Coordinates of C-alpha atoms (C1' of nucleotides) in Angstrom, one line a residue:
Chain A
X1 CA 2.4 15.0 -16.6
X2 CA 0.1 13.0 -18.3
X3 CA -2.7 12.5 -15.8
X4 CA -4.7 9.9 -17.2
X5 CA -1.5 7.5 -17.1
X6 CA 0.6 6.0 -14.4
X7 CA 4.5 6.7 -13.9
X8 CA 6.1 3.4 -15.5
X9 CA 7.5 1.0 -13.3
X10 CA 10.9 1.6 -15.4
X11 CA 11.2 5.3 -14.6
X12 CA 10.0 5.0 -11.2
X13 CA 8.7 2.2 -9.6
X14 CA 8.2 3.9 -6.3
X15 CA 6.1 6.3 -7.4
X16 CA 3.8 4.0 -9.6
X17 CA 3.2 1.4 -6.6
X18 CA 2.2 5.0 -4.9
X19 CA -0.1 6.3 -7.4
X20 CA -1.4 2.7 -8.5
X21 CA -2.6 2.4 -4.3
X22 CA -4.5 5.5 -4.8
X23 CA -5.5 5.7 -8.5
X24 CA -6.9 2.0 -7.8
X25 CA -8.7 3.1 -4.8
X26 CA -6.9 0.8 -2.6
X27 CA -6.0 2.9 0.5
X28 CA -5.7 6.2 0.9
X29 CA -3.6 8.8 3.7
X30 CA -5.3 9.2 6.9
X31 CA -5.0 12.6 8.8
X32 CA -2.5 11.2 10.8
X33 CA 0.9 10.7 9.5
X34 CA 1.7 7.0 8.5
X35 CA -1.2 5.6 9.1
X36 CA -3.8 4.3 6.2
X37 CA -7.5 4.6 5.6
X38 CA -8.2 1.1 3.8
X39 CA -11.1 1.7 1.1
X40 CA -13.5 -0.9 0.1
X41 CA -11.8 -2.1 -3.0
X42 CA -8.7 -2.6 -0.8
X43 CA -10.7 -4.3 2.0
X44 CA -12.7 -6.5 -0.3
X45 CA -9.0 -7.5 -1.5
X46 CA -8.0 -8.1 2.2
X47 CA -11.5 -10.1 3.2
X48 CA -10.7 -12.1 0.0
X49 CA -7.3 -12.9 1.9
X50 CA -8.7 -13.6 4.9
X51 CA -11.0 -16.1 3.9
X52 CA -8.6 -18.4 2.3
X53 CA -5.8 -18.3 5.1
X54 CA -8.9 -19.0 7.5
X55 CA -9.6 -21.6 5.4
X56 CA -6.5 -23.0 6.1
X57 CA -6.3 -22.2 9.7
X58 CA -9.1 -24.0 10.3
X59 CA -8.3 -27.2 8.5
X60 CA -5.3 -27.5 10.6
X61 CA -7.3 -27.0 13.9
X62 CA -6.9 -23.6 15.0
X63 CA -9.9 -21.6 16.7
X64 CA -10.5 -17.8 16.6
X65 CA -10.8 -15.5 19.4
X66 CA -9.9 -11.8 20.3
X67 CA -8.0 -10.2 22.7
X68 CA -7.5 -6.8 23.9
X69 CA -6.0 -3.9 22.0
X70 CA -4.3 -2.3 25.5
X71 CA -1.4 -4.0 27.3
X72 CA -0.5 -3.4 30.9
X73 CA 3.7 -1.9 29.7
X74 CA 4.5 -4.0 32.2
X75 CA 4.1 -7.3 30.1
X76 CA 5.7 -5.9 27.5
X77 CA 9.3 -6.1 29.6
X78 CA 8.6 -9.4 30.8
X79 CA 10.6 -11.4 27.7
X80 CA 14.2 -9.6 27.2
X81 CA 14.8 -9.7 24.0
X82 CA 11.1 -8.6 22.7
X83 CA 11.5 -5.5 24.9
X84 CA 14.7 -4.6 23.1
X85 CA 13.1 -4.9 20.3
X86 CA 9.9 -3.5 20.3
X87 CA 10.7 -0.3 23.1
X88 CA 11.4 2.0 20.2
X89 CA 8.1 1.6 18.4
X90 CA 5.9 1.7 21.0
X91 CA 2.5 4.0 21.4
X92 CA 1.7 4.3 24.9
X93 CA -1.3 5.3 26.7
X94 CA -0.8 7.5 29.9
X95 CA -4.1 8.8 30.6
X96 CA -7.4 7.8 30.7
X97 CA -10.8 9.0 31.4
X98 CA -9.3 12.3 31.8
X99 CA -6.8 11.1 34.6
X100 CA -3.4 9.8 34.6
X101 CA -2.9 6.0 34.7
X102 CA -1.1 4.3 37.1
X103 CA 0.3 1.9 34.9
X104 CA 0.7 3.1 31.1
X105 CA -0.6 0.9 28.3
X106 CA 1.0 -0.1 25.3
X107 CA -1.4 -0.1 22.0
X108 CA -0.3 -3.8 21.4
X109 CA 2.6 -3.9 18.5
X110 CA 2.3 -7.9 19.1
X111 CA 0.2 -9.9 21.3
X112 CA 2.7 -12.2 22.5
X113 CA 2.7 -11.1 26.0
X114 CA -1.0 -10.7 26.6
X115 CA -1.8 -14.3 25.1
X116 CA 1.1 -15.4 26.8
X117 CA -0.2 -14.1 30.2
X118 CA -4.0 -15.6 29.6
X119 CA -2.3 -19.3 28.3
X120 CA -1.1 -19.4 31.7
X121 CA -4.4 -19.2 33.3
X122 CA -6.1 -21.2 30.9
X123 CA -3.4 -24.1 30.6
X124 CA -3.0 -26.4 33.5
X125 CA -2.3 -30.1 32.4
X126 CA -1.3 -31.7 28.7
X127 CA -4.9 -32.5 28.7
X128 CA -5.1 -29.0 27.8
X129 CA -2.9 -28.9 24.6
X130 CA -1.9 -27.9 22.2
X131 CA -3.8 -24.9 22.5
X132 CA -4.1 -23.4 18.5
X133 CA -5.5 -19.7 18.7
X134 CA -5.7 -17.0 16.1
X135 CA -6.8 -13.6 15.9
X136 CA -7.4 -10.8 13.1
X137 CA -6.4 -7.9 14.2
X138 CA -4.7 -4.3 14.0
X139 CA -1.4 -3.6 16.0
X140 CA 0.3 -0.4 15.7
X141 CA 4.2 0.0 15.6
X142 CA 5.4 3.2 15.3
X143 CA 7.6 3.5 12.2
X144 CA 10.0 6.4 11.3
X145 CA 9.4 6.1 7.1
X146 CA 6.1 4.6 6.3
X147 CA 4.5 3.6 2.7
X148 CA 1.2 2.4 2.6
X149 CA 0.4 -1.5 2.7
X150 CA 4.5 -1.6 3.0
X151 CA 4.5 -0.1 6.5
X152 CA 2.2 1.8 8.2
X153 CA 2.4 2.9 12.0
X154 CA -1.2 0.6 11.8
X155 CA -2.1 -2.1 10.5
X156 CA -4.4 -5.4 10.3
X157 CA -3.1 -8.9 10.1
X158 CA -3.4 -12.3 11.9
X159 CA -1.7 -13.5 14.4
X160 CA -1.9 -17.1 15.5
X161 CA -0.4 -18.3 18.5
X162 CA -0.1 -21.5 19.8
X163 CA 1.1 -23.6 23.0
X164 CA 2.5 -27.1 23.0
X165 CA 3.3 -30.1 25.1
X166 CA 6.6 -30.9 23.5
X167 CA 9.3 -29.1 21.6
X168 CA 9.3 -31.0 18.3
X169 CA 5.5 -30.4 18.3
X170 CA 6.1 -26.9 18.3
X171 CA 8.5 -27.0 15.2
X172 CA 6.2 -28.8 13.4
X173 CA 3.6 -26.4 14.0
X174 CA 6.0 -23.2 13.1
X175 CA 7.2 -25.3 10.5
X176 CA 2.9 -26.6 9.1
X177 CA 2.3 -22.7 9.2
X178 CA 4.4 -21.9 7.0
X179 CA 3.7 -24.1 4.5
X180 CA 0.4 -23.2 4.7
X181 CA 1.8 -19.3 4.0
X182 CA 3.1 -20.6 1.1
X183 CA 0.2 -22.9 -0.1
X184 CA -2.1 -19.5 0.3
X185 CA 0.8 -17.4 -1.7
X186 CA 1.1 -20.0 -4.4
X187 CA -1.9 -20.9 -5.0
X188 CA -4.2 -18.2 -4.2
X189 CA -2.0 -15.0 -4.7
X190 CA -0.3 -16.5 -7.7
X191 CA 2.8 -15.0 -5.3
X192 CA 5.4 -17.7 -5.7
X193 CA 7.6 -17.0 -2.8
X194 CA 10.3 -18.8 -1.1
X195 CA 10.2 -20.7 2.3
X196 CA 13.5 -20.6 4.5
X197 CA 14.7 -19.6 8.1
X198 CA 15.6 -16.3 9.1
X199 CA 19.2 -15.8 10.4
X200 CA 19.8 -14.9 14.0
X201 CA 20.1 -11.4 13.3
X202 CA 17.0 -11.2 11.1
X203 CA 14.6 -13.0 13.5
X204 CA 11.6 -12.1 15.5
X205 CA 12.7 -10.4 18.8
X206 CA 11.9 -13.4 21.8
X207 CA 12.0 -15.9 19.1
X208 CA 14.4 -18.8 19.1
X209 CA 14.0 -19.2 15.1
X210 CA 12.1 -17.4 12.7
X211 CA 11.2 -18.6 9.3
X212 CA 10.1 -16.5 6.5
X213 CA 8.4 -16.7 2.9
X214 CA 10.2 -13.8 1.2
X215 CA 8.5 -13.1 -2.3
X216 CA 10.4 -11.0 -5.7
X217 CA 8.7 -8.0 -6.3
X218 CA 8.4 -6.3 -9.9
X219 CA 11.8 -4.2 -9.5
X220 CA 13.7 -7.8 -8.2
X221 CA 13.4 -6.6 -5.0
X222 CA 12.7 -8.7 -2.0
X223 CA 9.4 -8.6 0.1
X224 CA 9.1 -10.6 3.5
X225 CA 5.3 -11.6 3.2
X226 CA 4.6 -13.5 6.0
X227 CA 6.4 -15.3 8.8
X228 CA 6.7 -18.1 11.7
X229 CA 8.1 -18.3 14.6
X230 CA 9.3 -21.3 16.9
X231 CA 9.3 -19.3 20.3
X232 CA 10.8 -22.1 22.2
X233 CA 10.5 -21.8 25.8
X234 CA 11.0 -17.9 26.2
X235 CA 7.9 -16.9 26.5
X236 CA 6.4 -19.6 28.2
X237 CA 9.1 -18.9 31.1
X238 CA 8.7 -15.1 31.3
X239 CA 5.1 -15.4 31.6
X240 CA 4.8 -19.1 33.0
X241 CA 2.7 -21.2 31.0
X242 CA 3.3 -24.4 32.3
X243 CA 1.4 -27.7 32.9
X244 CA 1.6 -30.8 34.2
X245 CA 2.4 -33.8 32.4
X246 CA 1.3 -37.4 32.3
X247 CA 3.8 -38.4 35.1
X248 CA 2.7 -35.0 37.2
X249 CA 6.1 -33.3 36.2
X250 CA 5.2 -29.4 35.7
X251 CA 7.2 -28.4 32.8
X252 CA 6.8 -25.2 30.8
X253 CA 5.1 -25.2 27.3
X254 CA 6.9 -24.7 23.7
X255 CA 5.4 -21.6 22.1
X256 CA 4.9 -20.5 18.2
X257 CA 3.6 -17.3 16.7
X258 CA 2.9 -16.6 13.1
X259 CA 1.2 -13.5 11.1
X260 CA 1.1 -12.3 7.7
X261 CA 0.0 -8.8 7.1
X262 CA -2.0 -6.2 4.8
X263 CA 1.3 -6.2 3.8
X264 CA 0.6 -9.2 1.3
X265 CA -1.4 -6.3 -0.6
X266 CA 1.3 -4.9 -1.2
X267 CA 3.6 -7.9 -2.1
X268 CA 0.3 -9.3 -4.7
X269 CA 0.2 -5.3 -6.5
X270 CA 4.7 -5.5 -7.2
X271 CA 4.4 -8.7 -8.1
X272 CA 2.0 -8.8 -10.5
X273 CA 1.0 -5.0 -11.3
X274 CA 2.2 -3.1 -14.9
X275 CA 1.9 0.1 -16.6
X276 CA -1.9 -0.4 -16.6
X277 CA -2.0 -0.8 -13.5
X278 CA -2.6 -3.8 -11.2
X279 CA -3.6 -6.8 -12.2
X280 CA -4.8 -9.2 -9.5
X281 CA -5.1 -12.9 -9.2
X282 CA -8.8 -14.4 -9.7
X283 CA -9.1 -16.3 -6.4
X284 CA -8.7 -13.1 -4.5
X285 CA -10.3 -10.6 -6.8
X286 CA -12.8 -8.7 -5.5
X287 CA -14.5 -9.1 -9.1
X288 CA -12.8 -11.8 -11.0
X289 CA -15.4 -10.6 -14.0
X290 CA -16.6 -7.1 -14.8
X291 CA -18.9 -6.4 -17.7
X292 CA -19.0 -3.5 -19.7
X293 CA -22.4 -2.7 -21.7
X294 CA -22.1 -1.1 -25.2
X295 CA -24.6 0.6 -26.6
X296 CA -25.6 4.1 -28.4
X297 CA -29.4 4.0 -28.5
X298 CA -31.9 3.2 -26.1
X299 CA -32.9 0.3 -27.9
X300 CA -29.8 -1.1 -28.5
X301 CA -29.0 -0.2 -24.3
X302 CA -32.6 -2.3 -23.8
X303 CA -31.2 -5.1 -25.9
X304 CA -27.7 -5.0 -24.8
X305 CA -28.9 -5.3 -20.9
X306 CA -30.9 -8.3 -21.1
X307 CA -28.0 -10.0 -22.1
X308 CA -25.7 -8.7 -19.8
X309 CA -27.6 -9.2 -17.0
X310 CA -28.2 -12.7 -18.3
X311 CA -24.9 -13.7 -18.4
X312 CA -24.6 -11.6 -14.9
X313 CA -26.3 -13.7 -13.4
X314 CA -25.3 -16.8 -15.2
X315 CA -22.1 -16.6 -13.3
X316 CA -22.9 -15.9 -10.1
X317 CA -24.9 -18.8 -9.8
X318 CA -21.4 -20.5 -9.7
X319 CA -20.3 -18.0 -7.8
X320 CA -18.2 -16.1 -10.0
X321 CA -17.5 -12.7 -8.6
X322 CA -19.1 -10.1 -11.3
X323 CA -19.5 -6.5 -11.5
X324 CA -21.3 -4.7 -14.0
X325 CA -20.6 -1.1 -15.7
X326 CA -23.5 0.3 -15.4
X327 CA -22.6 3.9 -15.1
X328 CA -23.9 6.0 -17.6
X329 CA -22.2 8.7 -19.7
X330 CA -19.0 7.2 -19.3
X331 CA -17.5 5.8 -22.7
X332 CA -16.3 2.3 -22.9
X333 CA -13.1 3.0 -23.5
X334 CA -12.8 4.7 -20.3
X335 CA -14.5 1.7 -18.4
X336 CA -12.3 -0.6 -19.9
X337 CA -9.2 1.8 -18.5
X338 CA -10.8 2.2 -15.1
X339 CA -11.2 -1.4 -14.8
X340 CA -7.8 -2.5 -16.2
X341 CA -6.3 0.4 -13.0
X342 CA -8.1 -1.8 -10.7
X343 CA -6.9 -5.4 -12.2
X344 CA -9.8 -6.9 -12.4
X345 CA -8.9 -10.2 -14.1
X346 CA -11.4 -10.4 -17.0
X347 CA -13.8 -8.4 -18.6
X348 CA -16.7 -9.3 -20.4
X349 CA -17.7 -6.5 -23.3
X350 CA -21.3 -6.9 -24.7
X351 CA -22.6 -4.6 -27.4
X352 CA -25.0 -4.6 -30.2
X353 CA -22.8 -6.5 -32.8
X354 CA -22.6 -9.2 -29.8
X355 CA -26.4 -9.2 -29.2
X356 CA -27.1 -9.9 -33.1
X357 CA -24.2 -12.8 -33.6
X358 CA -25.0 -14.6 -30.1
X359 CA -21.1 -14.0 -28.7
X360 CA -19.6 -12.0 -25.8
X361 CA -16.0 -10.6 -26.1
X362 CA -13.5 -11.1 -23.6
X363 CA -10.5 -9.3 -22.7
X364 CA -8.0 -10.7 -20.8
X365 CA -6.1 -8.7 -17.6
X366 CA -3.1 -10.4 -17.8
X367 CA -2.9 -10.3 -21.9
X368 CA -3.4 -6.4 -22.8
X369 CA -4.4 -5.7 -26.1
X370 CA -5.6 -8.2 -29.2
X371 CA -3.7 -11.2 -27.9
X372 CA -5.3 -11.4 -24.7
X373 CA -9.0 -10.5 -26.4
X374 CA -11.5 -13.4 -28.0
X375 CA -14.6 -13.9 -28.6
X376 CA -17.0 -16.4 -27.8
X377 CA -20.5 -17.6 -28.0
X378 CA -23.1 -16.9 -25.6
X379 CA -23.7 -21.0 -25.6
X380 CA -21.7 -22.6 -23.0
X381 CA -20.2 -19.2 -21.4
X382 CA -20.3 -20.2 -18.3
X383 CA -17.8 -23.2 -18.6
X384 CA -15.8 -20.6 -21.1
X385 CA -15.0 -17.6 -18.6
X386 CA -14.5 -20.6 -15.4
X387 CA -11.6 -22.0 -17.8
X388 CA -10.7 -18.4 -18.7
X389 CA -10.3 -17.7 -15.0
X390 CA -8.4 -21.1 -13.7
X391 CA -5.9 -19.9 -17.1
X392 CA -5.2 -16.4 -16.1
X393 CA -4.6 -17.7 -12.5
X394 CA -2.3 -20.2 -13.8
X395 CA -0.8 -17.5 -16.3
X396 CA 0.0 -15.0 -13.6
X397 CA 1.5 -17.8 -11.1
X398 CA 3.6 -19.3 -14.2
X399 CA 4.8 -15.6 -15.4
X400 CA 6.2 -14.5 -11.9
X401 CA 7.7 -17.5 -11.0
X402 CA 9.3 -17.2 -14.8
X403 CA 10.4 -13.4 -13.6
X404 CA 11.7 -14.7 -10.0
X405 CA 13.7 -17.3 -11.6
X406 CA 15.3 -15.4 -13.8
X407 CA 16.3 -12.9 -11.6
X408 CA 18.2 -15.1 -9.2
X409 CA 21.9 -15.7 -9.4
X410 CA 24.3 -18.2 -7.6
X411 CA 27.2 -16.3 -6.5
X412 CA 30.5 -17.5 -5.4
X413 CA 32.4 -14.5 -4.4
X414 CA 31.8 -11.4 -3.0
X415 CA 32.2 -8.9 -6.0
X416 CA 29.6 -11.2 -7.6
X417 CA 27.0 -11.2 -5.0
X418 CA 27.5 -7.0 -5.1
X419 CA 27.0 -7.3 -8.8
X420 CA 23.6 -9.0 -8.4
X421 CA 22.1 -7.3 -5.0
X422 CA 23.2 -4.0 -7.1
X423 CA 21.9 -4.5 -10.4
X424 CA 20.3 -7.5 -11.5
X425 CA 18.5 -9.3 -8.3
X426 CA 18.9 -11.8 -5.8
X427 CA 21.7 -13.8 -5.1
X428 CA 22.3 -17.2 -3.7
X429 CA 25.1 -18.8 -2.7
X430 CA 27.2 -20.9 -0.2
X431 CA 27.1 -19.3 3.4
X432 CA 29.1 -19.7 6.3
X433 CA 26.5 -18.2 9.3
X434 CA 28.5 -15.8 10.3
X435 CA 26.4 -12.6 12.1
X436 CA 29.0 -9.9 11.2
X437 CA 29.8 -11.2 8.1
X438 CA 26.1 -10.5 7.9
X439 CA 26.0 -7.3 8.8
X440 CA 29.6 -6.3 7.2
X441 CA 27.7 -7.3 3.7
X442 CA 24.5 -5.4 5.0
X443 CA 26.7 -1.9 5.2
X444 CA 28.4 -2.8 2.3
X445 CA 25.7 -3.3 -0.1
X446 CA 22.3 -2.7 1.8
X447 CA 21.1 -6.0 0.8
X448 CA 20.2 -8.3 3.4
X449 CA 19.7 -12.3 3.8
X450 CA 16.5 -13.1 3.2
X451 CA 16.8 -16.1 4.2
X452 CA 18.4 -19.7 4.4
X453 CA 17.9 -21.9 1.0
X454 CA 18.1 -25.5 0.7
X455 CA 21.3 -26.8 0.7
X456 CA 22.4 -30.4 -0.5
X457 CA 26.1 -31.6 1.0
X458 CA 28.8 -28.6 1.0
X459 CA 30.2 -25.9 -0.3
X460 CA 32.8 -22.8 0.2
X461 CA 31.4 -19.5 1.7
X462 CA 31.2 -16.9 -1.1
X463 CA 32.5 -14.6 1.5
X464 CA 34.7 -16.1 4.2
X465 CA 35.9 -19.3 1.6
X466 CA 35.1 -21.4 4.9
X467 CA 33.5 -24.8 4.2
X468 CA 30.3 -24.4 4.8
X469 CA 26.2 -27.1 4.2
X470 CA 24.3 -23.8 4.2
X471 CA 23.2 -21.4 1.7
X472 CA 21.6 -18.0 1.6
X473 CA 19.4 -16.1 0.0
X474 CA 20.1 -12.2 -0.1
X475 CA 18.7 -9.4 -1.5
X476 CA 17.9 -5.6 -1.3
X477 CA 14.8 -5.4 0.8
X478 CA 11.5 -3.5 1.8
Chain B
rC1 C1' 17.0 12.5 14.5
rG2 C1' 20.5 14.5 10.2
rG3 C1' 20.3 16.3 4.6
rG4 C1' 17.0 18.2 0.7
rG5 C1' 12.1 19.9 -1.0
rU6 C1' 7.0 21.6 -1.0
rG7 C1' 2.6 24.2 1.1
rU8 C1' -2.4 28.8 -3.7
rA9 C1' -10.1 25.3 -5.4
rG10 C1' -11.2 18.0 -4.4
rC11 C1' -6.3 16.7 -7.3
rG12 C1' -2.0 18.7 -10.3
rC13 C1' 0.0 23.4 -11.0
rA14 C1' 0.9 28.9 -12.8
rG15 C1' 1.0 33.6 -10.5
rU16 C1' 6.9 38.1 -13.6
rC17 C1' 9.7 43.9 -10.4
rG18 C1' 4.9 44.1 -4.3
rG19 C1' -0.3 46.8 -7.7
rC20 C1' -6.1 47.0 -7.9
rU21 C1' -11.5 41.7 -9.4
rA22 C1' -6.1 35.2 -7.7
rG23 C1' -5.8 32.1 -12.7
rC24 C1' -5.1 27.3 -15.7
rG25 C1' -5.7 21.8 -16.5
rC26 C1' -8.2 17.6 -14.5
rG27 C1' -12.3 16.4 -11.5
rC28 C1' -17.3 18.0 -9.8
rU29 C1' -23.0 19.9 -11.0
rG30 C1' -26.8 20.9 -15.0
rC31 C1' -28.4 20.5 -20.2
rG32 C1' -27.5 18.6 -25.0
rU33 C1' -24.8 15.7 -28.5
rU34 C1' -21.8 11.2 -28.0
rU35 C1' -20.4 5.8 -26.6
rG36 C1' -16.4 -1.3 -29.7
rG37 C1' -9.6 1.6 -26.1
rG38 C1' -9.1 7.3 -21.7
rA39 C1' -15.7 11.9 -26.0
rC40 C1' -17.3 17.1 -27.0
rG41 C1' -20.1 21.8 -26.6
rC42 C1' -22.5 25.3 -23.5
rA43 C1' -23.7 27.0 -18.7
rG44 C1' -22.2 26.6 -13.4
rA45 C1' -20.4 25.6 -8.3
rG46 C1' -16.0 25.7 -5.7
rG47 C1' -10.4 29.9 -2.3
rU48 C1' -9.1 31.8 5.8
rC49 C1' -3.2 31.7 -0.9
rG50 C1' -0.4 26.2 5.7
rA51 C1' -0.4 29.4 10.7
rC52 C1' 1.3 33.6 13.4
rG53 C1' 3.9 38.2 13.5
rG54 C1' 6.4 42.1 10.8
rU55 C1' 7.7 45.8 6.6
rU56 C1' 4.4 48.8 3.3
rC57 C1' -0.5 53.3 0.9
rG58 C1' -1.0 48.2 -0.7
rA59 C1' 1.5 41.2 0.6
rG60 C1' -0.1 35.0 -2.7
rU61 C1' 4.5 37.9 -3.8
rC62 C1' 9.4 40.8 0.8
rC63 C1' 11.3 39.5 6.1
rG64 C1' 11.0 36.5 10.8
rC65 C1' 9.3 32.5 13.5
rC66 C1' 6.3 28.2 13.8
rC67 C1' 3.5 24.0 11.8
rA68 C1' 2.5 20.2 8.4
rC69 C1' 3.6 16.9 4.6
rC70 C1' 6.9 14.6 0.9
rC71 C1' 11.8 12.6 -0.7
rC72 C1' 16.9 10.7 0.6
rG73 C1' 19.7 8.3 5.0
rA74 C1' 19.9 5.4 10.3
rC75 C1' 15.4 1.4 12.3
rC76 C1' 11.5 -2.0 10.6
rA77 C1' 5.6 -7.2 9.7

RNA sequence: CGGGGUGUAGCGCAGUCGGCUAGCGCGCUGCGUUUGGGACGCAGAGGUCGACGGUUCGAGUCCGCCCACCCCGACCA
């Protein structure tokens, strides 16, 4: 095996999103099985990703806070259907301080119940809502066939979780949130995903409807990257969140809960990685620039640094994210390698044919080789990269939404939709909801619906031939 | 939990029929020459051969049991 290289996505695109995690120094195995140590270029990715959902969050009124890791079990079987659902995956804690507990705790998989439990203390009248929280955390849920960023039996995400006077307030907000999942994919991960509800079979356990944006990775398969939940009254009744309302009726409140996870890593490295290696969008790029000296001498390296740490700093004071190569006894041809591994969206090389004409070369992430390189002079380089960046952002949004499109296929019958789910991508098509239709095309082909697409007037189910105004996404999954 | 596979240096591997001092590539350290697409030379450091038990004059190698991890299925943000 050739060490220096990746496996190509074409031979095996398993084993390049593996190597590609560690080779770019993403994550890396912990000790324990399944779980991940996140590195700093993986969390500088994920801090990146947390800013600009925060951003959002925060322009449409929510408020941070934390709660606790340990649940008391007992909450957890308070709501039937999110017991069902989450009892198999579970860690509990039966001892502490050297002694047995009295009442186990669950290391939180969710924190439905525990929020749930505190918004009944804290919420007495509609004076008091909505009440729009969020929290980053980790949550563990112990999974049988883990993959790092994919699934891990840990991991970090948000979770917001809100309480409301009214039912249609509450779809709104399930609804608002997951625009705003798919204004932050768009726009910031160049992800272009697609926003639909879940069917009941697919949907969060306690929920009353869940909605998903579900994104095409790099081998057509389909990637849930983050989701919203209208919770209804469930919750609110197991764990009695109620208040009073303007005519002193005590009613209970209508819940929402919405996360996306370190799993968007994952869903930004297949959608956009190649053979290089990954390639990631500039508004989230730990380094959106990194500059590579080139020089043999040490005059030409005293030359050559002034004007790389020139234009250094030239860019970060407009805040452009740069990193320079300083490390010696590496050749530039290496650098330029290493950097391309880790996606870093544009690199700047500056050597001693630069220094003498008064231009910097650039090299593009997202363009490999002489297309994608250009050079330009040192005069107004600031505006030049800035446009450069906005263009590869645009470029990489443009490309996959290019590759998603032409990897979805309207079906209307069945040997069709197995056809596509089998070998060339996603399928849409008329659907008559039907649960074990569902799961009847789930044995059948392993793909699954993603989720509901928009549907304008009727059509005949693909599968039953019943009349049907919905339609249906579906797809092999992760 | 079922099926398959692998455990030898940080990583990837070789080690024949049981044989004496366990090797190779990459990486790592030092020095020198290099540096515009994955540099080279020289000198070094680094090992409970997954664990336990057995067979044997002698075990990385054969036998037994255990453990761990990976891949493929059933379940999943």
């Amino acid at each position: 095996m050739d060490e220096k290289k990746l496996p190509t996505q074409e031979e095996d695109f398993s084993e390049w999103y593996n190597q590609l995690v560690l080779r770019a120094e993403l994550a890396d195995y912990s000790p324990v099985r399944g779980c991940m140590v996140v590195r700093p270029y993986g969390w500088a990715l994920w801090e990146n990703i947390q800013k600009a959902l925060d951003k959002r969050f925060k322009a449409t009124g929510h408020v941070n806070a934390a709660f606790p890791l340990l649940i008391p079990q007992s909450f957890m079987t308070k709501e039937k259907e999110h017991v069902e659902g989450f009892a198999p995956e579970l860690a509990v804690v039966t001892h502490g301080g050297g002694k047995e507990l009295e009442e186990p705790l669950v290391v939180r998989p969710t924190s439905e119940t525990i929020i749930g439990t505190m918004y009944s203390k804290w919420i007495q009248s509609y004076r008091d809502l909505p009440v729009l929280i969020n929290q980053w955390a980790n949550v563990v849920r112990w999974e049988m066939r883990t993959k790092l960023f994919l699934r891990t039996l840990e991991f970090y995400w948000q979770e917001g979780h809100t309480a409301h006077a009214t039912e249609q307030e509450a779809v709104e907000e399930t609804e608002r949130m997951l625009n705003v999942y798919a204004d932050f994919a768009i726009n910031e991960a160049a992800v272009p995903v697609l926003a639909g509800q879940k069917s009941e079979s697919e949907k969060f356990a306690g929920a009353k409807a869940t909605y998903s944006i579900e994104a095409m990775m790099g081998d057509t398969k389909a990637l849930q990257a983050g989701t919203s939940h209208f919770l209804g009254q469930n919750f609110a009744e197991a764990f009695d969140i109620k208040f009073l309302d303007e005519n002193n009726q005590l009613q209970y409140c209508w819940t929402t809960s919405w996360g996306v996870s370190t799993r968007f890593i994952g869903a930004i490295i297949m959608t956009h990685g190649d053979d290089q290696g990954l390639i990631l969008p500039p508004n989230l790029a730990p380094y959106q620039v990194v500059i590579v000296p080139i020089y043999r001498k040490d005059e030409e390296k005293a030359a050559v640094m002034e004007v790389v740490d020139r234009v250094a700093s030239g860019l970060e004071a407009v805040d452009v994210r740069v990193k320079v190569d300083e490390r010696d006894g590496l050749t530039p041809g290496f650098k330029f390698n290493d950097w391309e591994m880790k996606g870093v969206p544009l690199r700047i090389e500056i050597g001693p044919k630069d220094v003498e004409k008064g231009s910097i070369a650039l090299a593009r992430r997202d363009i490999l080789g002489k297309s994608g390189k250009s050079f330009i002079p040192l005069e107004g380089y600031v505006q030049a990269v800035g446009d450069m960046l906005d263009e590869i952002q645009a470029n990489m949004l443009a490309k996959a939404t290019k590759f998603r499109d032409e990897h979805i296929f309207e079906v209307t019958d069945y040997e069709s939709l197995k056809d596509v789910v089998e070998n060339k991508g996603w399928a849409v098509g008329w659907w008559f909801d039907d649960a074990e239709n569902e799961a009847k095309i789930k044995e059948d082909t392993r793909a699954t619906l993603r989720n509901f697409a928009p549907a304008e007037g009727e059509g005949i189910c693909f599968y039953s031939g019943k009349k049907t105004n919905k339609r249906a996404y579906f797809a092999k999954g992760y």
